[in-house]
Amino acid sequence: MIDGNITPEDVFEEFAEEYDRWFEEHRAEYHAELTRVRHLLPCPDPRAIEVGVGSGRFATPLGIKLGLEPSLALARMARRRGIEVIRGRGESIPIRDGACSLVLMVTVICFLDDPVTVFLEVSRILAPQGTFVIGFIEREGGIARKYLHDEGKHRFLSRARFYSSDEVQDLLERTGFCVARVDSRAGFCVVAAEKNR
């Protein structure tokens, strides 16, 4: 829990429409992030999943058909965008070992209580040599500074914990991944890593 009894999940549940509307109101930023994720993302197959799929704003245009999402309100939006959504959390993903070829996670790490636990779960569900692509707002970056003062994003990001690119790469290596490619620009970083063994 963060900020007393209010969790990030509560905020996304209550303000789901506002969260989703941001992508329409900030199309340039959204498309820039989407383009950078697409650049490092292998071609998704039916075994690809987005963990923390939200309203489906990344999975849908990237061709990922399966998502994991704790928020019922956001899951409904993702389903309307054609995503098959499993209700659940990254700390305990209800998918069998080695079932996924690709895991995508965008702007999720900043809301995790324990990224190590989630990264280990991602490793568990990935097939050998599977790919984990993670996009995140970097601590001390221009985007973090801007969004923390942006009325539309502050409600969500005031509960966030930001990481540097080096910290995320270290977490990946500690949890069984080999970092393959990194694109860190303007405070938004995308890392593609492969599961060892």
PDB file of N, CA and C in Angstrom, residues 1 3 22 37 70 86 111 114 116 120 124 143 149 153 164 168 176 184 189 196:
ATOM      1  N   MET A   1       0.834  -1.180   0.000  1.00  0.00           N
ATOM      2  CA  MET A   1       0.000   0.000   0.000  1.00  0.00           C
ATOM      3  C   MET A   1       0.883   1.249   0.000  1.00  0.00           C
ATOM      4  N   ASP A   3       0.675   5.651   0.366  1.00  0.00           N
ATOM      5  CA  ASP A   3      -0.156   6.772   0.813  1.00  0.00           C
ATOM      6  C   ASP A   3      -1.350   6.296   1.634  1.00  0.00           C
ATOM      7  N   TRP A  22      -5.721  10.351 -21.405  1.00  0.00           N
ATOM      8  CA  TRP A  22      -4.411  10.982 -21.539  1.00  0.00           C
ATOM      9  C   TRP A  22      -3.775  10.633 -22.887  1.00  0.00           C
ATOM     10  N   VAL A  37       9.103   1.521 -28.242  1.00  0.00           N
ATOM     11  CA  VAL A  37       8.852   0.155 -27.783  1.00  0.00           C
ATOM     12  C   VAL A  37       8.823  -0.785 -28.985  1.00  0.00           C
ATOM     13  N   PRO A  70      -4.649  -6.020 -13.105  1.00  0.00           N
ATOM     14  CA  PRO A  70      -5.408  -6.107 -11.851  1.00  0.00           C
ATOM     15  C   PRO A  70      -6.658  -5.233 -11.818  1.00  0.00           C
ATOM     16  N   ILE A  86      -6.434 -11.423 -18.589  1.00  0.00           N
ATOM     17  CA  ILE A  86      -6.437 -12.255 -17.392  1.00  0.00           C
ATOM     18  C   ILE A  86      -6.350 -11.291 -16.213  1.00  0.00           C
ATOM     19  N   PHE A 111       5.187   1.265 -10.289  1.00  0.00           N
ATOM     20  CA  PHE A 111       4.080   1.009  -9.363  1.00  0.00           C
ATOM     21  C   PHE A 111       4.236  -0.307  -8.590  1.00  0.00           C
ATOM     22  N   ASP A 114       7.633  -4.670  -5.274  1.00  0.00           N
ATOM     23  CA  ASP A 114       8.857  -5.477  -5.316  1.00  0.00           C
ATOM     24  C   ASP A 114       9.131  -5.926  -6.750  1.00  0.00           C
ATOM     25  N   VAL A 116      11.690  -7.249  -8.083  1.00  0.00           N
ATOM     26  CA  VAL A 116      12.391  -8.532  -8.172  1.00  0.00           C
ATOM     27  C   VAL A 116      11.396  -9.684  -8.249  1.00  0.00           C
ATOM     28  N   LEU A 120      11.047 -12.128 -11.498  1.00  0.00           N
ATOM     29  CA  LEU A 120      11.196 -13.580 -11.369  1.00  0.00           C
ATOM     30  C   LEU A 120       9.980 -14.312 -11.935  1.00  0.00           C
ATOM     31  N   ARG A 124       9.840 -16.887 -15.025  1.00  0.00           N
ATOM     32  CA  ARG A 124       9.200 -18.197 -14.894  1.00  0.00           C
ATOM     33  C   ARG A 124       8.287 -18.498 -16.072  1.00  0.00           C
ATOM     34  N   ILE A 143      10.885  13.596 -18.470  1.00  0.00           N
ATOM     35  CA  ILE A 143       9.488  13.148 -18.464  1.00  0.00           C
ATOM     36  C   ILE A 143       8.975  13.042 -17.036  1.00  0.00           C
ATOM     37  N   HIS A 149       4.349  17.216 -12.455  1.00  0.00           N
ATOM     38  CA  HIS A 149       3.680  18.516 -12.322  1.00  0.00           C
ATOM     39  C   HIS A 149       2.505  18.664 -13.278  1.00  0.00           C
ATOM     40  N   LYS A 153      -1.372  13.634 -15.154  1.00  0.00           N
ATOM     41  CA  LYS A 153      -0.573  12.467 -14.784  1.00  0.00           C
ATOM     42  C   LYS A 153      -0.240  12.418 -13.296  1.00  0.00           C
ATOM     43  N   SER A 164      16.450   4.358 -12.397  1.00  0.00           N
ATOM     44  CA  SER A 164      17.356   4.724 -13.481  1.00  0.00           C
ATOM     45  C   SER A 164      17.490   3.536 -14.426  1.00  0.00           C
ATOM     46  N   VAL A 168      17.430  -0.636 -13.465  1.00  0.00           N
ATOM     47  CA  VAL A 168      16.560  -1.634 -14.098  1.00  0.00           C
ATOM     48  C   VAL A 168      17.395  -2.730 -14.747  1.00  0.00           C
ATOM     49  N   GLY A 176      17.901 -13.208 -13.795  1.00  0.00           N
ATOM     50  CA  GLY A 176      18.065 -14.225 -14.827  1.00  0.00           C
ATOM     51  C   GLY A 176      17.923 -13.761 -16.256  1.00  0.00           C
ATOM     52  N   SER A 184      17.588   4.662 -24.352  1.00  0.00           N
ATOM     53  CA  SER A 184      17.311   5.615 -23.279  1.00  0.00           C
ATOM     54  C   SER A 184      17.451   7.023 -23.819  1.00  0.00           C
ATOM     55  N   CYS A 189      12.923   5.128 -21.104  1.00  0.00           N
ATOM     56  CA  CYS A 189      13.876   4.083 -21.469  1.00  0.00           C
ATOM     57  C   CYS A 189      13.137   2.810 -21.854  1.00  0.00           C
ATOM     58  N   ASN A 196      17.940 -15.997 -19.637  1.00  0.00           N
ATOM     59  CA  ASN A 196      19.087 -16.918 -19.662  1.00  0.00           C
ATOM     60  C   ASN A 196      18.571 -18.343 -19.523  1.00  0.00           C
TER      61      ASN A 196
END
